[in-house]
């Protein structure tokens, strides 16, 4: 690299340059050199006419880059992208890809119920379309092992009349195996894949690439078809200091961009977070500090699938001379799977059973348990209520809730935390210390990935309506044309071809309730009745009617449950009298069974509304004698 002459010597240099030619040897010895001066023309900037500026030409090149036409594409092929779940909530993710008589399913998740679903255990996407086209299904790809991406698989596999290969990483398949064992599903065709692998499925080629998420073994997928290419990121974040050393593969994203991404589908969960999502390693530092300072036992509740978090808890416990106890069915199961597959490292000597806790000092124990979402039957809730078989909490113990409540679970989590506080526990949650970070990319990370991939069209997925719209704006901000950004509902399909992306036909979609052993039999009407019972109570009326005389054959019987004043003899007597009068009036008018039941119900509801301002569920039983 040439060394410039210091500014303080430039006057001397000019003198030297004007010296006679025979002094050049002395100039050379002093290290001077001559410079060629360029004359710069200073012109007033002019506005160019439309279509003549460099910016316009550059814009034309950008539009050309976004052209969907390509010699590699079959001009007669059409790729259908059919989201069956995941676009109305964070859960039950499922998308079908269909082209030339072949179909692939990307993820098969579920969603957990909230207060609006009394008695419901699980919520599945309606996958009727998949069953109706089962002969086209070439494979099911699972991006990672979370329940909102794997939970529907056991139910889908029972409903399918054929064996379909399931593709996933080692950790993902390990969790699926455990789920299939619970449902007594045998001989499932599980195919392990690794980042960088390509799988041929009918006319599709699926290439997998590593992404960083809150569970090991997460991948995104690049689908190539005769009609065009689709990039599905799966759930991801850009953590550059991950616990397992696996980062999101920028090189693969750049490669796919070079090949050409006609449509990109990307995780929208944190699209409204304007920042970068912090690294998981930051949580480990905070956990280590809290555990080191804790006086009694430490109880940490987190998601059972968060293996990276569990590894950091184990490392901090061992570093502070504490044994690790695991409790909660799913936590025990996932810990066993992760250790067996090499994703969780802790020695047998540092891991003890909950039944062996007796005799071990409280300050030598760290307990990992379920219950971060306030589930009433979880280990943490049972510990807080004093109902756990082996673990009892004392004043001065430390509890860490290492998770963010899923929308709808805030009240349940607060209830558990208050129960722990009453005992005298020192409770840490996200509001007090950084004991949790998200596994999803923030807005700046999403923009970075969009800028690398440079998709021609974009479809935000995995989020509620506000998340999808926020992500759509980010796509437009990074250069995706507004007309090529598609915000869809479940069941609304897109069609990709050499002509571009357009909206396609709407297919059957919706939700299916799992209620005990019943799958799909519980309707919204049943849930409405359960809500009415829970909120207003229940009343039962019974009366005998003489068919010959068209009159009451005895006293009206009335039972009320869950109704304010329902055990008040005066109110019960008044209600019986009101119902009796209504039945007699209806009988006098020659009313049939339907009219009699309506008269009795209306009379009772009218009286109860007047006396208690409640409208309970009323059942009327008439016996003809």
Coordinates of C-alpha atoms in Angstrom, one line a residue:
X1 CA 0.0 0.0 0.0
X2 CA 1.4 3.4 -1.0
X3 CA 2.2 5.8 1.8
X4 CA 0.8 9.3 1.3
X5 CA 2.9 12.4 2.1
X6 CA 1.8 14.0 5.4
X7 CA -0.1 17.3 5.0
X8 CA 2.6 19.2 6.9
X9 CA 5.2 18.3 4.2
X10 CA 3.1 19.2 1.1
X11 CA 4.5 22.7 0.7
X12 CA 8.0 21.3 0.6
X13 CA 6.9 18.7 -2.0
X14 CA 5.6 21.5 -4.3
X15 CA 9.1 23.2 -4.1
X16 CA 10.8 19.9 -4.8
X17 CA 8.7 19.3 -7.9
X18 CA 9.8 22.6 -9.4
X19 CA 13.5 21.7 -9.0
X20 CA 15.7 21.1 -12.1
X21 CA 15.7 17.7 -13.8
X22 CA 19.2 16.9 -12.8
X23 CA 18.0 16.9 -9.1
X24 CA 15.7 13.9 -9.7
X25 CA 18.1 11.4 -8.1
X26 CA 18.2 13.4 -4.9
X27 CA 14.3 13.6 -5.0
X28 CA 14.1 9.9 -5.4
X29 CA 16.4 9.4 -2.5
X30 CA 14.1 11.5 -0.4
X31 CA 11.1 9.4 -1.2
X32 CA 9.0 12.0 -3.0
X33 CA 6.7 11.2 -6.0
X34 CA 4.6 13.2 -8.4
X35 CA 0.7 13.1 -8.6
X36 CA -1.5 13.5 -11.6
X37 CA -4.2 16.1 -11.0
X38 CA -7.7 15.5 -12.3
X39 CA -9.8 18.5 -13.2
X40 CA -13.3 18.1 -11.7
X41 CA -16.3 19.7 -13.4
X42 CA -18.8 21.2 -11.0
X43 CA -22.2 21.3 -12.7
X44 CA -25.6 22.1 -11.2
X45 CA -27.6 18.9 -10.8
X46 CA -30.4 18.5 -13.3
X47 CA -33.7 16.6 -13.0
X48 CA -34.0 13.9 -15.6
X49 CA -37.2 13.2 -17.5
X50 CA -39.2 10.1 -16.5
X51 CA -37.6 6.9 -17.8
X52 CA -34.1 8.5 -18.4
X53 CA -32.5 8.5 -14.9
X54 CA -30.1 5.8 -13.6
X55 CA -32.6 5.2 -10.8
X56 CA -35.3 4.4 -13.2
X57 CA -33.1 2.0 -15.1
X58 CA -32.1 0.4 -11.8
X59 CA -35.8 0.0 -10.9
X60 CA -36.4 -1.7 -14.2
X61 CA -33.6 -4.2 -13.5
X62 CA -35.2 -4.8 -10.1
X63 CA -38.6 -5.5 -11.6
X64 CA -36.9 -7.9 -14.1
X65 CA -35.3 -9.7 -11.2
X66 CA -38.8 -10.2 -9.7
X67 CA -40.1 -11.7 -12.9
X68 CA -41.6 -15.2 -12.3
X69 CA -40.8 -16.4 -15.8
X70 CA -37.9 -18.9 -15.9
X71 CA -36.6 -21.4 -18.5
X72 CA -36.4 -24.0 -15.7
X73 CA -40.2 -23.8 -15.1
X74 CA -42.9 -25.9 -16.7
X75 CA -45.2 -23.2 -18.2
X76 CA -48.2 -25.5 -17.7
X77 CA -47.5 -26.4 -14.0
X78 CA -49.2 -24.8 -11.0
X79 CA -48.1 -25.2 -7.4
X80 CA -50.9 -24.8 -4.8
X81 CA -49.9 -23.6 -1.4
X82 CA -52.8 -24.4 1.1
X83 CA -52.4 -23.3 4.7
X84 CA -54.7 -25.4 6.9
X85 CA -53.6 -23.9 10.2
X86 CA -51.3 -21.4 11.8
X87 CA -52.7 -18.2 10.3
X88 CA -55.2 -17.3 13.0
X89 CA -53.2 -18.0 16.1
X90 CA -49.8 -19.2 17.2
X91 CA -50.5 -23.0 17.0
X92 CA -51.8 -25.8 14.8
X93 CA -49.4 -25.1 12.0
X94 CA -50.1 -27.2 8.9
X95 CA -49.5 -26.3 5.2
X96 CA -50.1 -28.5 2.1
X97 CA -48.1 -28.1 -1.1
X98 CA -49.7 -29.6 -4.3
X99 CA -48.3 -29.8 -7.8
X100 CA -48.8 -32.2 -10.7
X101 CA -50.7 -34.8 -8.7
X102 CA -48.2 -34.8 -5.8
X103 CA -48.7 -33.4 -2.4
X104 CA -46.4 -32.7 0.6
X105 CA -47.5 -31.7 4.1
X106 CA -45.3 -29.2 6.0
X107 CA -45.9 -29.6 9.8
X108 CA -48.9 -31.1 11.6
X109 CA -49.4 -29.1 14.9
X110 CA -52.0 -28.5 17.5
X111 CA -53.1 -25.7 19.8
X112 CA -54.0 -25.8 23.5
X113 CA -57.4 -24.6 24.6
X114 CA -58.1 -21.4 26.6
X115 CA -61.1 -20.3 28.8
X116 CA -63.3 -20.2 25.7
X117 CA -63.0 -24.0 25.3
X118 CA -64.3 -25.5 28.6
X119 CA -63.6 -29.3 28.9
X120 CA -61.6 -29.4 25.6
X121 CA -58.1 -31.1 25.8
X122 CA -56.6 -30.1 22.5
X123 CA -57.5 -28.2 19.3
X124 CA -56.4 -29.6 15.9
X125 CA -56.6 -28.1 12.5
X126 CA -59.3 -29.5 10.2
X127 CA -57.2 -31.7 7.8
X128 CA -60.1 -33.1 5.8
X129 CA -58.5 -31.8 2.6
X130 CA -55.4 -34.0 3.3
X131 CA -57.6 -37.1 3.9
X132 CA -59.6 -36.4 0.7
X133 CA -56.3 -36.3 -1.3
X134 CA -54.4 -38.9 0.6
X135 CA -53.5 -40.8 -2.6
X136 CA -51.4 -37.7 -3.6
X137 CA -49.6 -37.4 -0.3
X138 CA -45.9 -38.3 -0.8
X139 CA -44.5 -37.3 2.6
X140 CA -44.9 -35.2 5.8
X141 CA -42.1 -32.8 6.7
X142 CA -41.8 -31.7 10.3
X143 CA -39.6 -28.6 10.8
X144 CA -39.0 -29.1 14.6
X145 CA -40.4 -30.9 17.6
X146 CA -42.7 -28.4 19.3
X147 CA -46.3 -29.4 19.9
X148 CA -47.6 -26.7 17.6
X149 CA -45.8 -28.4 14.8
X150 CA -46.1 -32.1 15.7
X151 CA -49.2 -32.5 17.9
X152 CA -51.7 -33.4 15.2
X153 CA -49.5 -36.2 13.8
X154 CA -50.9 -39.1 15.9
X155 CA -54.5 -38.2 15.0
X156 CA -53.6 -37.7 11.3
X157 CA -51.8 -41.0 11.2
X158 CA -54.8 -42.9 12.6
X159 CA -57.1 -41.3 10.1
X160 CA -54.9 -41.9 7.0
X161 CA -55.5 -45.3 5.3
X162 CA -51.9 -45.6 4.2
X163 CA -48.4 -45.4 5.6
X164 CA -46.8 -42.0 4.8
X165 CA -43.1 -41.3 5.4
X166 CA -42.4 -38.6 8.1
X167 CA -39.2 -36.5 7.6
X168 CA -37.4 -34.8 10.5
X169 CA -34.2 -34.4 12.3
X170 CA -33.0 -36.8 15.0
X171 CA -34.4 -34.8 17.9
X172 CA -37.7 -34.1 16.1
X173 CA -38.2 -37.8 15.4
X174 CA -37.3 -38.8 18.9
X175 CA -40.1 -36.6 20.3
X176 CA -42.5 -37.9 17.6
X177 CA -41.6 -41.5 18.6
X178 CA -42.5 -40.8 22.2
X179 CA -45.8 -39.3 21.1
X180 CA -46.6 -42.3 18.9
X181 CA -45.9 -44.6 21.8
X182 CA -48.5 -42.8 23.9
X183 CA -51.1 -43.3 21.1
X184 CA -50.0 -46.9 20.5
X185 CA -49.0 -46.1 16.9
X186 CA -46.6 -48.8 15.6
X187 CA -44.5 -49.2 12.4
X188 CA -44.6 -45.5 11.5
X189 CA -42.1 -44.7 8.7
X190 CA -39.8 -42.1 10.3
X191 CA -37.0 -40.9 8.0
X192 CA -34.1 -38.9 9.6
X193 CA -32.8 -35.9 7.7
X194 CA -29.9 -33.5 8.3
X195 CA -29.4 -29.9 7.3
X196 CA -28.1 -29.9 3.7
X197 CA -30.0 -33.0 2.7
X198 CA -32.2 -33.1 -0.3
X199 CA -35.2 -35.4 -0.6
X200 CA -37.2 -36.2 -3.7
X201 CA -40.9 -36.4 -3.1
X202 CA -42.8 -36.9 -6.3
X203 CA -42.2 -33.8 -8.5
X204 CA -40.9 -31.9 -5.4
X205 CA -37.4 -31.6 -4.2
X206 CA -37.1 -30.5 -0.5
X207 CA -33.8 -29.2 0.7
X208 CA -33.3 -28.7 4.4
X209 CA -31.2 -26.0 6.1
X210 CA -30.4 -25.3 9.7
X211 CA -32.1 -22.6 11.7
X212 CA -31.7 -21.6 15.3
X213 CA -34.7 -21.9 17.5
X214 CA -35.6 -22.8 21.2
X215 CA -35.3 -26.5 20.5
X216 CA -32.5 -28.5 18.9
X217 CA -32.8 -29.9 15.4
X218 CA -34.9 -27.1 13.9
X219 CA -34.8 -26.7 10.1
X220 CA -36.3 -24.6 7.3
X221 CA -37.2 -26.1 3.9
X222 CA -36.6 -25.0 0.3
X223 CA -39.2 -26.6 -2.0
X224 CA -38.4 -26.8 -5.7
X225 CA -41.2 -27.8 -8.1
X226 CA -41.9 -27.6 -11.8
X227 CA -44.0 -24.5 -11.2
X228 CA -41.5 -22.6 -9.0
X229 CA -39.6 -22.5 -5.7
X230 CA -40.9 -21.8 -2.2
X231 CA -38.8 -21.1 0.9
X232 CA -40.4 -22.0 4.3
X233 CA -38.2 -20.7 7.1
X234 CA -39.9 -22.7 9.9
X235 CA -39.6 -21.1 13.4
X236 CA -36.3 -19.3 13.8
X237 CA -34.2 -16.6 15.3
X238 CA -30.7 -15.3 14.5
X239 CA -28.8 -16.2 17.7
X240 CA -25.1 -16.0 16.9
X241 CA -24.0 -17.5 20.3
X242 CA -26.3 -20.5 20.5
X243 CA -26.0 -23.1 23.2
X244 CA -25.5 -26.0 20.8
X245 CA -23.4 -24.0 18.3
X246 CA -26.0 -24.3 15.5
X247 CA -26.8 -20.9 13.9
X248 CA -29.3 -20.1 11.2
X249 CA -27.6 -20.9 7.8
X250 CA -27.0 -17.6 6.0
X251 CA -25.1 -19.4 3.3
X252 CA -28.0 -21.6 2.4
X253 CA -30.4 -18.6 2.4
X254 CA -28.0 -16.8 0.0
X255 CA -27.8 -19.9 -2.2
X256 CA -31.5 -20.2 -2.4
X257 CA -31.7 -16.5 -3.3
X258 CA -29.3 -17.2 -6.2
X259 CA -31.5 -20.1 -7.4
X260 CA -34.6 -17.9 -7.1
X261 CA -37.3 -17.8 -4.4
X262 CA -40.7 -17.3 -6.0
X263 CA -42.5 -17.3 -2.7
X264 CA -41.2 -17.0 0.9
X265 CA -43.2 -18.1 3.9
X266 CA -41.7 -16.9 7.2
X267 CA -42.3 -17.0 11.0
X268 CA -44.2 -13.9 12.1
X269 CA -44.4 -14.4 15.9
X270 CA -42.2 -11.5 16.9
X271 CA -42.8 -9.2 13.9
X272 CA -44.0 -6.5 16.2
X273 CA -40.9 -6.6 18.3
X274 CA -38.7 -3.8 16.8
X275 CA -35.5 -5.2 18.0
X276 CA -33.2 -8.2 17.7
X277 CA -34.2 -11.1 20.0
X278 CA -31.5 -11.6 22.7
X279 CA -29.4 -14.7 22.7
X280 CA -30.3 -17.8 24.8
X281 CA -26.8 -17.5 26.4
X282 CA -28.1 -14.3 28.2
X283 CA -30.6 -16.5 30.1
X284 CA -27.9 -18.9 31.2
X285 CA -25.9 -16.0 32.8
X286 CA -29.0 -14.9 34.8
X287 CA -29.9 -18.4 35.8
X288 CA -26.4 -19.1 37.0
X289 CA -26.4 -15.8 39.1
X290 CA -29.8 -16.6 40.7
X291 CA -28.8 -20.2 41.5
X292 CA -25.5 -19.1 43.0
X293 CA -27.3 -16.6 45.3
X294 CA -30.2 -18.9 46.3
X295 CA -30.3 -20.1 50.0
X296 CA -32.8 -22.9 49.8
X297 CA -33.9 -25.2 47.0
X298 CA -34.4 -23.8 43.5
X299 CA -37.4 -24.8 41.4
X300 CA -37.4 -23.8 37.7
X301 CA -40.5 -24.2 35.5
X302 CA -40.0 -24.1 31.7
X303 CA -41.3 -25.7 28.6
X304 CA -40.4 -29.4 28.6
X305 CA -39.2 -29.1 25.0
X306 CA -36.7 -26.3 25.7
X307 CA -33.6 -28.5 25.8
X308 CA -31.2 -25.6 25.5
X309 CA -32.7 -24.0 28.6
X310 CA -32.5 -27.3 30.4
X311 CA -28.9 -27.7 29.5
X312 CA -28.1 -24.3 31.0
X313 CA -30.0 -25.1 34.1
X314 CA -28.0 -28.3 34.5
X315 CA -24.7 -26.6 33.9
X316 CA -25.5 -23.9 36.5
X317 CA -26.7 -26.4 39.1
X318 CA -23.6 -28.6 38.7
X319 CA -21.3 -25.5 38.9
X320 CA -22.9 -24.6 42.2
X321 CA -22.7 -28.1 43.7
X322 CA -26.4 -28.9 43.4
X323 CA -28.1 -32.1 42.2
X324 CA -30.8 -31.9 39.5
X325 CA -34.3 -33.3 40.0
X326 CA -36.7 -33.6 37.1
X327 CA -40.4 -33.8 37.7
X328 CA -43.5 -33.6 35.5
X329 CA -44.4 -36.3 33.0
X330 CA -43.4 -34.4 29.8
X331 CA -40.3 -33.0 31.4
X332 CA -39.1 -36.5 32.5
X333 CA -39.9 -37.9 29.0
X334 CA -38.2 -35.1 27.1
X335 CA -35.1 -35.2 29.4
X336 CA -34.7 -38.9 28.8
X337 CA -35.1 -38.5 25.0
X338 CA -32.6 -35.6 24.8
X339 CA -30.0 -37.4 26.9
X340 CA -30.4 -40.6 24.9
X341 CA -29.9 -38.7 21.6
X342 CA -27.0 -36.7 22.8
X343 CA -28.7 -33.3 23.0
X344 CA -28.6 -32.9 26.8
X345 CA -25.4 -33.5 28.7
X346 CA -25.5 -34.3 32.4
X347 CA -24.0 -37.2 34.3
X348 CA -26.0 -39.8 36.1
X349 CA -24.3 -38.8 39.4
X350 CA -25.7 -35.2 39.1
X351 CA -29.3 -36.4 38.3
X352 CA -31.5 -37.8 41.1
X353 CA -35.0 -39.1 41.2
X354 CA -37.7 -37.0 43.0
X355 CA -38.4 -40.0 45.3
X356 CA -34.8 -39.8 46.5
X357 CA -34.9 -36.2 47.7
X358 CA -35.4 -37.1 51.4
X359 CA -32.2 -36.4 53.3
X360 CA -30.6 -34.1 50.8
X361 CA -30.2 -30.5 52.1
X362 CA -32.4 -28.0 50.3
X363 CA -29.5 -25.8 49.2
X364 CA -28.0 -28.7 47.2
X365 CA -31.0 -29.2 44.9
X366 CA -32.3 -27.7 41.7
X367 CA -35.7 -29.0 40.5
X368 CA -36.7 -28.7 36.8
X369 CA -40.5 -29.0 36.4
X370 CA -43.4 -28.3 34.1
X371 CA -46.0 -25.6 34.9
X372 CA -44.7 -22.5 33.3
X373 CA -48.1 -21.8 31.8
X374 CA -50.0 -22.2 35.1
X375 CA -51.6 -25.6 34.1
X376 CA -53.6 -26.7 37.1
X377 CA -52.3 -30.3 37.0
X378 CA -48.7 -29.4 36.3
X379 CA -45.9 -30.1 38.8
X380 CA -45.4 -26.4 39.7
X381 CA -49.1 -25.9 40.4
X382 CA -49.2 -29.0 42.6
X383 CA -46.1 -27.9 44.5
X384 CA -47.7 -24.4 45.0
X385 CA -50.9 -26.1 46.3
X386 CA -48.9 -28.5 48.6
X387 CA -50.3 -31.5 46.6
X388 CA -47.0 -32.8 45.1
X389 CA -46.1 -36.3 46.2
X390 CA -42.4 -35.8 46.7
X391 CA -41.6 -32.1 46.7
X392 CA -42.6 -29.7 49.4
X393 CA -41.8 -26.0 49.3
X394 CA -40.6 -24.0 52.3
X395 CA -40.3 -20.3 53.0
X396 CA -37.1 -18.9 51.4
X397 CA -37.0 -21.3 48.5
X398 CA -36.4 -19.8 45.0
X399 CA -38.8 -20.3 42.1
X400 CA -38.0 -19.3 38.5
X401 CA -40.7 -19.2 35.9
X402 CA -38.5 -19.4 32.8
X403 CA -41.1 -18.8 30.1
X404 CA -43.5 -16.2 28.8
X405 CA -47.2 -16.9 29.3
X406 CA -48.9 -17.9 26.1
X407 CA -51.8 -15.4 25.3
X408 CA -54.7 -16.5 27.4
X409 CA -52.6 -18.1 30.2
X410 CA -51.7 -14.9 32.0
X411 CA -54.3 -15.3 34.8
X412 CA -53.4 -19.0 35.4
X413 CA -49.7 -18.1 35.7
X414 CA -50.4 -15.2 38.1
X415 CA -52.6 -17.5 40.2
X416 CA -49.7 -20.0 40.6
X417 CA -47.2 -17.2 41.3
X418 CA -49.4 -15.8 44.0
X419 CA -49.7 -19.2 45.6
X420 CA -46.0 -19.5 45.7
X421 CA -45.6 -16.0 47.2
X422 CA -48.0 -16.9 50.0
X423 CA -45.7 -19.8 51.0
X424 CA -42.8 -17.3 51.1
X425 CA -41.0 -18.3 48.0
X426 CA -38.7 -15.8 46.2
X427 CA -40.2 -15.8 42.7
X428 CA -38.4 -14.7 39.5
X429 CA -40.2 -14.3 36.2
X430 CA -39.4 -12.4 33.0
X431 CA -40.6 -9.1 34.5
X432 CA -37.9 -9.3 37.3
X433 CA -34.9 -10.8 35.5
X434 CA -34.0 -12.1 32.1
X435 CA -34.9 -15.7 32.8
X436 CA -36.5 -16.1 29.4
X437 CA -35.9 -15.0 25.8
X438 CA -38.0 -15.8 22.8
X439 CA -37.1 -18.4 20.2
X440 CA -38.5 -16.2 17.4
X441 CA -36.8 -13.5 15.3
X442 CA -37.6 -9.9 16.0
X443 CA -38.4 -7.3 13.2
X444 CA -34.7 -6.5 12.5
X445 CA -33.9 -10.2 12.1
X446 CA -36.9 -10.7 9.8
X447 CA -35.8 -7.8 7.6
X448 CA -32.3 -9.2 7.5
X449 CA -33.5 -12.6 6.2
X450 CA -35.9 -10.9 3.7
X451 CA -32.9 -8.9 2.4
X452 CA -30.8 -12.0 2.0
X453 CA -33.5 -14.1 0.3
X454 CA -35.0 -11.3 -1.9
X455 CA -38.2 -13.3 -2.6
X456 CA -40.4 -12.3 -5.5
X457 CA -43.6 -12.9 -3.4
X458 CA -44.1 -13.2 0.3
X459 CA -46.7 -14.8 2.6
X460 CA -46.4 -14.3 6.4
X461 CA -47.2 -17.4 8.5
X462 CA -47.2 -18.5 12.1
X463 CA -48.9 -15.8 13.9
X464 CA -52.1 -13.9 14.8
X465 CA -53.6 -11.3 12.5
X466 CA -51.5 -8.4 14.0
X467 CA -48.3 -10.4 13.6
X468 CA -49.0 -11.3 10.0
X469 CA -49.8 -7.7 9.0
X470 CA -46.7 -6.4 10.8
X471 CA -44.5 -8.9 8.9
X472 CA -46.2 -8.0 5.6
X473 CA -45.1 -4.4 6.1
X474 CA -41.5 -5.5 6.8
X475 CA -41.5 -7.4 3.5
X476 CA -42.7 -4.4 1.6
X477 CA -40.1 -2.2 3.3
X478 CA -37.4 -4.6 2.1
X479 CA -38.5 -4.4 -1.5
X480 CA -41.3 -7.0 -2.1
X481 CA -44.0 -5.3 -4.2
X482 CA -47.3 -4.7 -2.4
X483 CA -49.2 -6.7 -5.0
X484 CA -46.9 -9.7 -4.3
X485 CA -47.5 -9.8 -0.5
X486 CA -50.3 -12.2 0.5
X487 CA -52.0 -12.2 3.9
X488 CA -54.2 -15.3 4.0
X489 CA -56.7 -17.0 6.2
X490 CA -56.6 -20.8 6.9
X491 CA -58.0 -22.5 3.9
X492 CA -57.3 -19.7 1.5
X493 CA -54.8 -21.1 -1.1
X494 CA -52.2 -19.5 -3.3
X495 CA -51.3 -20.7 -6.8
X496 CA -47.7 -20.3 -8.1
X497 CA -46.9 -20.6 -11.8
X498 CA -44.6 -19.1 -14.4
X499 CA -47.1 -16.2 -14.6
X500 CA -46.7 -15.3 -10.9
X501 CA -48.6 -15.9 -7.7
X502 CA -52.4 -15.4 -7.4
X503 CA -55.1 -16.4 -4.9
X504 CA -56.7 -19.7 -5.6
X505 CA -59.7 -21.7 -4.4
X506 CA -60.7 -21.9 -0.8
X507 CA -60.6 -25.4 0.8
X508 CA -62.3 -26.8 3.9
X509 CA -60.5 -25.7 7.0
X510 CA -61.3 -24.9 10.6
X511 CA -60.7 -26.5 14.0
X512 CA -61.4 -30.0 15.5
X513 CA -61.8 -30.4 19.3
X514 CA -60.2 -33.3 21.2
X515 CA -62.4 -33.9 24.2
X516 CA -61.3 -37.0 26.1
X517 CA -61.5 -39.9 23.7
X518 CA -63.8 -37.9 21.4
X519 CA -62.1 -36.3 18.3
X520 CA -64.3 -34.0 16.3
X521 CA -67.6 -34.7 18.0
X522 CA -67.6 -31.7 20.3
X523 CA -69.3 -28.8 18.6
X524 CA -69.4 -25.1 19.4
X525 CA -73.0 -25.6 20.6
X526 CA -71.7 -28.0 23.2
X527 CA -69.1 -25.5 24.3
X528 CA -71.7 -22.7 24.6
X529 CA -73.8 -25.0 26.8
X530 CA -70.8 -25.7 29.0
X531 CA -70.1 -22.0 29.3
X532 CA -73.7 -21.3 30.2
X533 CA -73.6 -24.0 32.9
X534 CA -70.4 -22.6 34.3
X535 CA -71.5 -19.0 34.3
X536 CA -75.3 -19.1 35.1
X537 CA -76.1 -22.5 36.6
X538 CA -78.7 -25.2 35.8
X539 CA -82.4 -25.7 36.6
X540 CA -84.5 -28.8 36.0
X541 CA -88.3 -28.9 35.9
X542 CA -90.4 -32.1 36.0
X543 CA -94.2 -32.4 35.8
X544 CA -96.7 -35.1 35.2
X545 CA -99.5 -34.4 32.6
X546 CA -102.8 -36.2 32.5
X547 CA -103.4 -36.9 28.8
X548 CA -107.2 -37.6 29.3
X549 CA -108.1 -34.6 31.5
X550 CA -105.4 -32.3 29.9
X551 CA -104.3 -31.1 33.4
X552 CA -101.4 -31.5 35.8
X553 CA -101.4 -34.8 37.6
X554 CA -99.3 -33.8 40.5
X555 CA -97.0 -31.1 41.9
X556 CA -94.3 -29.5 39.8
X557 CA -90.8 -30.6 40.8
X558 CA -87.9 -28.1 40.5
X559 CA -84.1 -28.5 41.1
X560 CA -81.6 -25.6 40.8
X561 CA -77.8 -25.9 40.9
X562 CA -75.2 -23.1 40.7
X563 CA -78.0 -20.5 40.9
X564 CA -77.9 -17.8 43.5
X565 CA -80.7 -18.4 46.0
X566 CA -81.4 -21.8 44.5
X567 CA -81.5 -23.3 48.0
X568 CA -83.9 -20.6 49.2
X569 CA -87.3 -22.3 50.0
X570 CA -89.2 -19.1 49.2
X571 CA -87.6 -18.7 45.8
X572 CA -88.2 -22.4 45.0
X573 CA -91.8 -22.3 46.0
X574 CA -92.4 -19.1 44.0
X575 CA -90.7 -20.7 40.9
X576 CA -92.9 -23.9 41.2
X577 CA -96.0 -21.8 41.4
X578 CA -95.0 -19.7 38.4
X579 CA -94.2 -22.8 36.3
X580 CA -97.5 -24.5 37.4
X581 CA -99.6 -21.5 36.3
X582 CA -97.8 -21.3 33.0
X583 CA -98.4 -25.0 32.3
X584 CA -102.1 -24.8 33.2
X585 CA -102.6 -21.8 30.9
X586 CA -100.9 -23.6 28.1
X587 CA -103.0 -26.8 28.7
X588 CA -106.1 -24.7 28.7
X589 CA -105.2 -23.5 25.2
X590 CA -104.7 -27.1 24.0
X591 CA -100.9 -26.8 23.8
X592 CA -98.9 -29.8 22.8
X593 CA -95.6 -31.0 24.3
X594 CA -93.4 -28.4 22.6
X595 CA -95.7 -25.5 23.7
X596 CA -95.8 -26.8 27.3
X597 CA -92.1 -27.1 27.6
X598 CA -91.6 -23.6 26.2
X599 CA -94.2 -22.1 28.5
X600 CA -92.5 -23.7 31.6
X601 CA -89.0 -22.7 30.5
X602 CA -90.1 -19.0 29.8
X603 CA -91.9 -18.7 33.1
X604 CA -88.9 -20.0 35.1
X605 CA -86.4 -17.8 33.2
X606 CA -88.6 -14.8 33.6
X607 CA -88.9 -15.2 37.3
X608 CA -85.2 -16.0 37.8
X609 CA -84.1 -12.9 35.8
X610 CA -86.4 -10.7 37.9
X611 CA -85.2 -12.2 41.2
X612 CA -81.5 -13.0 40.5
X613 CA -80.6 -11.4 37.1
X614 CA -79.4 -14.7 35.8
X615 CA -80.4 -16.9 32.9
X616 CA -79.4 -20.5 33.7
X617 CA -79.8 -23.5 31.4
X618 CA -83.3 -24.9 31.9
X619 CA -84.4 -28.5 31.1
X620 CA -88.1 -29.3 31.2
X621 CA -89.2 -33.0 31.5
X622 CA -92.9 -33.8 31.0
X623 CA -94.3 -37.2 31.8
X624 CA -97.7 -38.1 30.3
X625 CA -99.8 -40.4 32.5

